[in-house]
Amino acid sequence: GNSVTQMEGPVTLSEEAFLTINCTYTATGYPSLFWYVQYPGEGLQLLLKATKADDKGSNKGFEATYRKETTSFHLEKGSVQVSDSAVYFCARYNQGGKLIFGQGTELSVKP
Amino acid sequence: DTAVSQTPKYLVTQMGNDKSIKCEQNLGHDTMYWYKQDSKKFLKIMFSYNNKELIINETVPNRFSPKSPDKAHLNLHINSLELGDSAVYFCASSQEGGRMFFGSGTQLSVL
């Protein structure tokens, strides 16, 4: 079936640390891949996306590369800030209109 | 000029009551969704409408009934509320695949 698996949280980092949040997907079809972010008390918002293999999505210092050979779309940021504290969701989209989310990874950045 | 707005933001009610959550989008999108987020932040799609027509109906108790009077509105009515219905409910809309815009959520607490 279609699924997305993320690393479990919570992830706690100090400010300016390097961030990686792992995400893998089941290799059914050729999905588009997304990272969404949910700040406390808000709805989800799109962070970045990639629509085909080897595409790199980037936004606000975050990056993720669509890796077909490892069915992965890991999220990275070189230097996190306190304001990056949020829950991050990896997601895949197939034709048919369904966006499937991973279970979410909570990130907490301490000053 | 909020893109996706849902009301109310908080809803506290007794078991057995009937309640509705309203959602409106001013983005001109054809497709609208309802998602349920549990206490562990897991997001599960409930329904999707495209141009007022139901296209996704996940395994959801029939106490939940969506209604789309026009393509800018998708309301969720819940009959006979149960304790397990307590969650945050998100409305969302999209036009192209996977790029979704979310409302800020309705936190439902059933006592």
XYZ file of N, CA and C in Angstrom:
666
model
N 0.826 -1.196 0.000
C 0.000 0.000 0.000
C 0.856 1.239 0.000
N 0.220 2.383 0.078
C 0.936 3.646 0.111
C 1.132 4.071 1.553
N 2.363 4.254 1.973
C 2.595 4.698 3.341
C 3.856 5.540 3.415
N 3.950 6.258 4.523
C 5.100 7.117 4.779
C 5.534 6.875 6.216
N 6.814 6.690 6.435
C 7.334 6.432 7.776
C 8.381 7.476 8.121
N 8.210 8.099 9.273
C 9.175 9.101 9.737
C 9.837 8.619 11.010
N 10.994 9.206 11.299
C 11.639 8.896 12.569
C 10.785 9.421 13.710
N 10.850 8.691 14.812
C 10.044 9.079 15.948
C 10.639 10.269 16.654
N 9.767 11.095 17.194
C 10.240 12.189 18.024
C 9.971 11.887 19.481
N 10.121 12.864 20.355
C 10.564 14.203 19.982
C 12.078 14.274 19.755
N 12.451 15.190 18.891
C 13.857 15.474 18.647
C 14.176 16.794 19.357
N 15.186 16.766 20.205
C 15.576 17.972 20.943
C 16.982 18.361 20.552
N 17.139 19.593 20.077
C 18.442 20.078 19.645
C 18.733 21.435 20.275
N 19.997 21.769 20.320
C 20.405 23.119 20.719
C 20.411 24.010 19.492
N 20.215 25.295 19.706
C 20.248 26.256 18.614
C 21.551 26.115 17.829
N 21.467 26.236 16.498
C 22.590 26.143 15.552
C 23.037 24.703 15.304
N 22.372 23.725 15.890
C 22.727 22.330 15.598
C 22.213 21.935 14.220
N 22.761 20.831 13.700
C 22.335 20.283 12.411
C 21.141 19.367 12.628
N 20.167 19.506 11.734
C 18.944 18.718 11.853
C 18.806 17.733 10.700
N 18.461 16.497 11.043
C 17.988 15.532 10.049
C 16.745 14.869 10.604
N 15.691 14.845 9.816
C 14.506 14.062 10.146
C 14.306 13.088 8.988
N 14.395 11.793 9.314
C 14.311 10.768 8.271
C 12.872 10.505 7.848
N 12.717 10.246 6.556
C 11.410 9.900 6.002
C 11.616 8.897 4.878
N 10.869 7.810 4.913
C 10.878 6.860 3.815
C 9.439 6.604 3.386
N 9.283 6.202 2.118
C 7.942 5.973 1.586
C 7.924 4.621 0.889
N 6.735 4.066 0.743
C 6.602 2.824 -0.008
C 6.643 3.174 -1.491
N 7.323 2.302 -2.243
C 7.597 2.612 -3.652
C 6.481 2.130 -4.548
N 5.300 2.723 -4.399
C 4.177 2.407 -5.287
C 3.959 3.592 -6.211
N 4.176 3.364 -7.483
C 3.985 4.455 -8.427
C 5.080 5.490 -8.302
N 4.773 6.708 -8.744
C 5.747 7.800 -8.724
C 5.136 8.985 -7.994
N 5.131 8.900 -6.663
C 4.436 9.948 -5.912
C 5.209 11.258 -5.904
N 4.494 12.328 -5.661
C 5.129 13.584 -5.274
C 5.330 13.530 -3.765
N 6.397 14.164 -3.290
C 6.743 14.104 -1.865
C 6.793 15.502 -1.280
N 6.398 15.591 -0.029
C 6.245 16.894 0.612
C 6.753 16.842 2.053
N 7.142 17.998 2.544
C 7.288 18.234 3.973
C 6.363 19.383 4.348
N 5.542 19.104 5.358
C 4.679 20.125 5.928
C 5.145 20.393 7.356
N 4.890 21.622 7.833
C 5.269 21.991 9.194
C 4.031 22.514 9.924
N 3.920 22.121 11.182
C 2.807 22.589 12.028
C 3.382 23.285 13.253
N 3.261 24.609 13.296
C 3.675 25.371 14.471
C 2.601 25.248 15.541
N 2.969 25.434 16.806
C 2.007 25.239 17.901
C 0.723 26.033 17.703
N -0.408 25.346 17.811
C -1.717 25.995 17.738
C -2.162 26.364 16.330
N -1.424 25.899 15.336
C -1.772 26.260 13.957
C -2.045 25.017 13.119
N -2.544 25.277 11.899
C -2.676 24.194 10.938
C -1.359 23.938 10.232
N -1.357 22.904 9.408
C -0.131 22.569 8.670
C 0.074 23.565 7.525
N 1.331 23.783 7.211
C 1.635 24.591 6.028
C 2.775 23.922 5.264
N 2.737 24.094 3.964
C 3.743 23.463 3.124
C 5.109 24.073 3.396
N 6.100 23.212 3.586
C 7.474 23.669 3.786
C 8.256 23.547 2.472
N 8.208 22.356 1.865
C 8.882 22.161 0.585
C 8.327 20.914 -0.089
N 8.659 20.772 -1.379
C 8.161 19.610 -2.097
C 9.128 19.212 -3.207
N 8.957 17.969 -3.681
C 9.717 17.476 -4.825
C 8.803 16.536 -5.599
N 8.801 16.666 -6.916
C 7.812 15.913 -7.689
C 8.407 14.735 -8.450
N 9.744 14.653 -8.557
C 10.315 13.497 -9.241
C 11.683 13.184 -8.667
N 12.169 12.015 -9.039
C 13.443 11.535 -8.503
C 14.570 12.535 -8.760
N 15.407 12.706 -7.740
C 16.585 13.578 -7.724
C 16.247 15.064 -7.593
N 14.962 15.402 -7.573
C 14.570 16.792 -7.288
C 14.962 17.123 -5.866
N 15.363 18.385 -5.652
C 15.618 18.863 -4.291
C 14.655 19.989 -4.005
N 13.902 19.843 -2.923
C 13.043 20.921 -2.456
C 13.780 21.702 -1.392
N 13.563 23.028 -1.355
C 14.225 23.830 -0.326
C 13.378 25.042 0.015
N 13.487 25.437 1.285
C 12.731 26.601 1.747
C 13.188 26.926 3.163
N 13.388 28.190 3.471
C 13.732 28.660 4.823
C 14.956 27.937 5.387
N 15.893 27.545 4.547
C 17.089 26.858 5.014
C 16.929 25.354 5.123
N 15.707 24.837 4.950
C 15.462 23.402 4.954
C 15.630 22.850 3.537
N 16.091 21.593 3.475
C 16.245 20.928 2.186
C 15.825 19.477 2.314
N 15.356 18.909 1.178
C 15.106 17.462 1.128
C 15.256 17.032 -0.315
N 15.889 15.872 -0.533
C 16.121 15.358 -1.882
C 15.354 14.073 -2.081
N 14.637 13.999 -3.183
C 13.822 12.834 -3.544
C 14.770 11.743 -4.028
N 14.952 10.695 -3.236
C 15.886 9.616 -3.566
C 15.097 8.360 -3.866
N 15.010 8.047 -5.157
C 14.218 6.879 -5.569
C 14.919 5.578 -5.174
N 16.246 5.578 -5.222
C 16.976 4.328 -4.952
C 16.846 3.884 -3.505
N 16.657 4.849 -2.592
C 16.489 4.495 -1.175
C 15.075 4.790 -0.692
N 14.189 5.178 -1.598
C 12.798 5.590 -1.284
C 12.760 6.486 -0.053
N 13.577 7.551 -0.111
C 13.681 8.433 1.051
C 13.528 9.889 0.637
N 13.186 10.697 1.642
C 13.019 12.140 1.435
C 13.346 12.808 2.768
N 14.577 12.679 3.210
C 14.991 13.158 4.526
C 15.067 14.678 4.555
N 14.601 15.253 5.641
C 14.619 16.710 5.812
C 15.883 17.113 6.564
N 16.555 18.154 6.086
C 17.793 18.611 6.718
C 17.800 20.131 6.822
N 18.485 20.585 7.873
C 18.761 22.020 8.001
C 20.100 22.164 8.696
N 20.924 23.040 8.190
C 22.291 23.152 8.696
C 22.393 23.764 10.080
N 21.479 24.663 10.415
C 21.589 25.380 11.684
C 20.184 25.767 12.143
N 19.658 25.024 13.115
C 18.271 25.268 13.520
C 18.181 26.442 14.498
N 17.015 27.052 14.508
C 16.719 28.151 15.417
C 15.566 27.755 16.336
N 15.438 28.486 17.436
C 14.336 28.210 18.365
C 12.996 28.280 17.644
N 12.891 29.198 16.687
C 11.639 29.384 15.952
C 11.298 28.211 15.029
N 12.225 27.275 14.858
C 11.947 26.065 14.055
C 11.225 24.997 14.866
N 11.042 25.221 16.148
C 10.341 24.246 16.985
C 8.912 24.079 16.480
N 8.565 22.851 16.126
C 7.279 22.579 15.482
C 7.185 21.066 15.295
N 6.072 20.632 14.699
C 5.939 19.232 14.291
C 6.070 19.185 12.770
N 6.902 18.281 12.286
C 7.187 18.166 10.858
C 6.581 16.881 10.317
N 5.876 17.017 9.186
C 5.198 15.879 8.574
C 5.735 15.648 7.164
N 6.132 14.429 6.920
C 6.468 14.001 5.578
C 5.189 13.471 4.937
N 5.014 13.657 3.627
C 3.781 13.207 2.991
C 4.044 12.809 1.550
N 3.201 11.917 1.052
C 3.264 11.523 -0.353
C 1.901 11.736 -0.977
N 1.913 12.053 -2.255
C 0.669 12.305 -2.982
C 0.649 11.455 -4.240
N -0.429 10.684 -4.386
C -0.639 9.911 -5.603
C -1.810 10.482 -6.370
N -1.863 10.182 -7.646
C -3.059 10.522 -8.422
C -4.248 9.871 -7.724
N -5.345 10.524 -7.676
C -6.486 10.034 -6.900
C -6.837 10.981 -5.784
N -5.953 11.959 -5.574
C -6.301 13.046 -4.662
C -6.072 12.793 -3.203
N -5.275 11.782 -2.832
C -5.088 11.526 -1.412
C -3.653 11.850 -1.016
N -3.521 12.708 -0.019
C -2.215 13.037 0.541
C -2.046 12.212 1.808
N -1.045 11.344 1.826
C -0.809 10.443 2.959
C 0.321 11.012 3.792
N 0.053 11.227 5.073
C 1.058 11.799 5.968
C 1.769 10.723 6.774
N 3.035 10.995 7.094
C 3.728 10.215 8.115
C 3.179 10.602 9.475
N 3.731 9.992 10.512
C 3.161 10.173 11.846
C 3.570 11.477 12.519
N 4.433 12.254 11.861
C 4.859 13.525 12.437
C 6.050 13.347 13.356
N 6.959 14.323 13.344
C 8.134 14.323 14.225
C 8.192 15.681 14.896
N 8.122 15.647 16.224
C 8.172 16.907 16.970
C 9.615 17.338 17.159
N 9.893 18.569 16.821
C 11.236 19.140 17.000
C 11.166 20.232 18.052
N 12.067 20.148 19.025
C 12.173 21.176 20.048
C 13.603 21.717 20.021
N 13.757 23.017 19.786
C 15.085 23.632 19.733
C 15.255 24.523 20.954
N 16.320 24.239 21.722
C 16.579 24.998 22.953
C 17.623 26.076 22.689
N 17.460 27.240 23.356
C 18.447 28.315 23.153
C 19.811 27.947 23.745
N -8.281 38.267 5.380
C -8.302 37.506 4.141
C -7.674 36.129 4.324
N -8.161 35.430 5.375
C -7.672 34.073 5.658
C -8.057 33.142 4.532
N -7.140 32.262 4.113
C -7.383 31.406 2.965
C -8.404 30.313 3.282
N -8.163 29.574 4.386
C -9.070 28.521 4.827
C -9.443 28.840 6.269
N -10.709 29.088 6.499
C -11.137 29.432 7.853
C -12.161 28.433 8.333
N -12.002 28.016 9.583
C -12.942 27.076 10.155
C -13.395 27.580 11.505
N -14.625 27.299 11.830
C -15.201 27.729 13.107
C -16.060 26.625 13.678
N -16.091 26.505 15.024
C -15.334 27.313 15.986
C -13.903 26.813 16.145
N -13.079 27.545 16.838
C -11.710 27.106 17.112
C -11.700 26.091 18.254
N -12.569 26.294 19.215
C -12.697 25.356 20.340
C -14.153 24.949 20.473
N -14.361 23.690 20.786
C -15.718 23.174 20.945
C -15.692 22.180 22.101
N -16.382 22.533 23.175
C -16.467 21.649 24.335
C -17.927 21.261 24.487
N -18.182 19.955 24.567
C -19.568 19.505 24.580
C -19.691 18.201 25.355
N -20.912 17.827 25.628
C -21.176 16.590 26.375
C -21.357 15.423 25.418
N -21.071 14.245 25.905
C -21.341 13.009 25.151
C -22.790 12.985 24.726
N -23.032 12.489 23.520
C -24.400 12.334 23.044
C -24.939 13.529 22.280
N -24.254 14.678 22.406
C -24.727 15.870 21.688
C -24.388 15.782 20.195
N -25.049 16.658 19.416
C -24.762 16.806 17.990
C -24.109 18.171 17.795
N -23.034 18.211 17.001
C -22.342 19.487 16.763
C -21.889 19.585 15.317
N -21.663 20.820 14.882
C -21.160 21.055 13.528
C -19.923 21.936 13.561
N -19.049 21.688 12.597
C -17.878 22.541 12.373
C -17.980 23.056 10.937
N -17.737 24.352 10.784
C -17.880 24.941 9.452
C -16.514 25.273 8.867
N -16.425 25.189 7.545
C -15.172 25.507 6.867
C -15.468 26.241 5.568
N -14.668 27.263 5.324
C -14.800 28.046 4.098
C -13.422 28.337 3.538
N -13.285 28.280 2.215
C -12.011 28.667 1.598
C -12.287 29.706 0.510
N -11.398 30.692 0.456
C -11.559 31.768 -0.528
C -10.464 31.716 -1.591
N -9.927 30.511 -1.813
C -8.834 30.341 -2.773
C -9.323 29.911 -4.146
N -10.611 29.632 -4.269
C -11.129 29.163 -5.549
C -10.777 27.716 -5.858
N -10.360 26.958 -4.838
C -9.990 25.559 -5.050
C -11.210 24.688 -5.291
N -10.978 23.595 -6.040
C -12.071 22.671 -6.317
C -12.233 21.600 -5.248
N -11.143 21.295 -4.525
C -11.165 20.158 -3.620
C -10.987 20.600 -2.182
N -11.826 20.033 -1.305
C -11.742 20.319 0.129
C -11.722 19.019 0.906
N -11.150 19.077 2.111
C -10.900 17.877 2.914
C -11.236 18.134 4.389
N -11.495 17.020 5.072
C -11.478 17.024 6.528
C -10.459 15.986 6.995
N -9.587 16.418 7.938
C -8.624 15.544 8.568
C -8.881 15.553 10.080
N -8.555 14.416 10.715
C -8.629 14.331 12.166
C -7.213 14.128 12.697
N -6.827 14.929 13.699
C -5.507 14.779 14.322
C -5.685 14.359 15.773
N -5.093 13.203 16.126
C -5.262 12.706 17.493
C -4.225 13.335 18.421
N -4.247 12.897 19.653
C -3.395 13.519 20.678
C -1.907 13.265 20.432
N -1.597 12.267 19.616
C -0.193 11.993 19.271
C 0.196 12.666 17.964
N -0.651 13.563 17.483
C -0.382 14.368 16.273
C -0.587 13.585 14.985
N -1.060 12.333 15.071
C -1.276 11.556 13.863
C -2.450 12.123 13.084
N -2.252 12.322 11.775
C -3.269 12.910 10.903
C -3.908 11.858 10.027
N -5.240 11.827 10.033
C -5.932 10.833 9.228
C -6.996 11.537 8.396
N -6.986 11.249 7.087
C -7.990 11.857 6.238
C -9.346 11.222 6.538
N -10.380 12.064 6.523
C -11.729 11.556 6.754
C -12.535 11.604 5.453
N -12.592 12.787 4.873
C -13.400 13.000 3.679
C -12.696 13.946 2.722
N -13.084 13.805 1.437
C -12.654 14.777 0.454
C -13.798 15.028 -0.514
N -13.994 16.290 -0.868
C -15.012 16.682 -1.838
C -14.336 17.410 -2.987
N -14.765 17.094 -4.199
C -14.315 17.843 -5.370
C -15.539 18.464 -6.028
N -15.566 19.782 -6.042
C -16.698 20.473 -6.658
C -18.051 19.971 -6.137
N -18.152 19.904 -4.842
C -19.364 19.502 -4.106
C -19.645 18.007 -4.169
N -18.787 17.233 -4.806
C -19.034 15.805 -4.905
C -18.067 15.021 -4.020
N -18.583 14.071 -3.256
C -17.749 13.265 -2.358
C -16.858 12.351 -3.186
N -15.525 12.427 -2.965
C -14.609 11.569 -3.713
C -13.787 10.657 -2.804
N -13.590 11.030 -1.564
C -12.901 10.169 -0.612
C -13.761 10.090 0.643
N -14.011 8.861 1.054
C -14.760 8.642 2.284
C -14.072 7.494 3.001
N -13.172 7.831 3.912
C -12.425 6.813 4.626
C -13.338 6.121 5.638
N -12.797 5.138 6.305
C -13.603 4.388 7.268
C -13.890 5.274 8.472
N -14.976 5.958 8.387
C -15.375 6.908 9.420
C -16.793 6.521 9.851
N -17.075 6.515 11.173
C -18.443 6.194 11.605
C -19.469 7.066 10.908
N -20.635 6.496 10.609
C -21.625 7.289 9.880
C -22.290 8.350 10.758
N -21.809 8.501 11.991
C -22.224 9.641 12.809
C -21.616 10.941 12.257
N -20.572 10.786 11.439
C -19.910 11.946 10.821
C -20.497 12.136 9.427
N -21.054 13.304 9.181
C -21.621 13.549 7.856
C -21.122 14.898 7.336
N -20.365 14.856 6.244
C -19.915 16.109 5.619
C -21.008 16.649 4.710
N -20.993 17.979 4.558
C -21.949 18.588 3.632
C -21.257 19.742 2.914
N -21.393 19.758 1.602
C -20.747 20.807 0.807
C -21.808 21.552 0.016
N -22.300 22.684 0.533
C -23.348 23.427 -0.174
C -22.843 24.067 -1.470
N -21.567 24.377 -1.512
C -20.931 24.883 -2.730
C -19.447 24.588 -2.602
N -18.680 24.828 -3.649
C -17.299 24.345 -3.623
C -16.401 25.146 -2.680
N -16.914 26.246 -2.144
C -16.123 27.034 -1.200
C -16.370 26.634 0.251
N -17.318 25.753 0.482
C -17.695 25.382 1.842
C -17.748 23.876 2.008
N -17.214 23.400 3.135
C -17.349 21.991 3.497
C -17.520 21.930 4.998
N -18.731 21.588 5.416
C -19.047 21.527 6.840
C -19.045 20.081 7.310
N -18.805 19.915 8.595
C -18.771 18.572 9.180
C -19.759 18.523 10.324
N -20.730 17.626 10.215
C -21.711 17.459 11.271
C -21.441 16.131 11.966
N -21.475 16.166 13.293
C -21.212 14.946 14.065
C -22.401 14.695 14.994
N -23.000 13.518 14.851
C -24.131 13.130 15.712
C -23.633 12.296 16.888
N -24.392 12.357 17.964
C -24.151 11.466 19.119
C -22.685 11.389 19.490
N -22.107 12.504 19.823
C -20.671 12.581 20.100
C -20.239 11.601 21.178
N -19.053 11.022 20.968
C -18.462 10.062 21.907
C -17.127 10.608 22.405
N -16.676 10.047 23.521
C -15.402 10.498 24.103
C -14.257 10.395 23.092
N -14.280 9.310 22.299
C -13.202 9.068 21.341
C -13.187 10.041 20.174
N -14.208 10.873 20.067
C -14.227 11.880 19.001
C -13.375 13.094 19.358
N -12.945 13.168 20.614
C -12.097 14.296 21.032
C -10.802 14.287 20.229
N -10.524 15.385 19.563
C -9.372 15.490 18.668
C -9.348 16.913 18.109
N -8.359 17.172 17.274
C -8.361 18.430 16.516
C -8.752 18.096 15.078
N -9.721 18.795 14.545
C -10.218 18.555 13.200
C -9.743 19.696 12.305
N -9.119 19.313 11.194
C -8.596 20.300 10.247
C -9.328 20.201 8.922
N -9.714 21.361 8.437
C -10.224 21.493 7.092
C -9.065 21.909 6.198
N -9.097 21.495 4.943
C -8.034 21.874 4.010
C -8.616 21.970 2.610
N -7.902 22.668 1.743
C -8.322 22.726 0.346
C -7.097 22.618 -0.541
N -7.317 22.219 -1.786
C -6.212 22.148 -2.742
C -6.755 22.310 -4.151
N -5.839 22.709 -5.034
C -6.199 22.774 -6.444
C -5.364 21.773 -7.232
N -4.032 21.880 -7.050
C -3.167 20.917 -7.726
C -2.720 19.866 -6.735
N -2.232 18.763 -7.245
C -1.951 17.631 -6.387
C -0.991 17.874 -5.249
N -1.416 17.649 -4.048
C -0.553 17.622 -2.880
C -0.321 18.950 -2.203
N -0.489 20.053 -2.891
C -0.276 21.357 -2.260
C -1.582 21.734 -1.570
N -1.588 21.557 -0.265
C -2.811 21.768 0.482
C -2.680 22.974 1.393
N -3.800 23.621 1.605
C -3.872 24.759 2.520
C -4.813 24.363 3.652
N -4.303 24.509 4.877
C -5.058 24.052 6.037
C -5.642 25.211 6.822
N -6.798 24.959 7.430
C -7.326 25.872 8.426
C -6.537 25.709 9.721
N -6.863 26.511 10.712
C -6.098 26.501 11.965
C -6.615 25.465 12.955
N -7.636 24.719 12.563
C -8.076 23.605 13.396
C -9.212 23.935 14.341
N -9.989 22.916 14.660
C -11.045 23.003 15.679
C -10.748 21.945 16.724
N -10.484 22.412 17.932
C -10.211 21.448 19.007
C -11.523 21.048 19.651
N -11.876 19.784 19.456
C -13.136 19.259 19.993
C -12.858 18.461 21.259
N -13.513 18.826 22.327
C -13.387 18.076 23.587
C -14.770 17.568 23.972
N -14.882 16.253 24.080
C -16.150 15.636 24.458
C -16.029 15.152 25.897
N -16.908 15.648 26.744
C -16.808 15.339 28.178
C -17.812 14.254 28.581
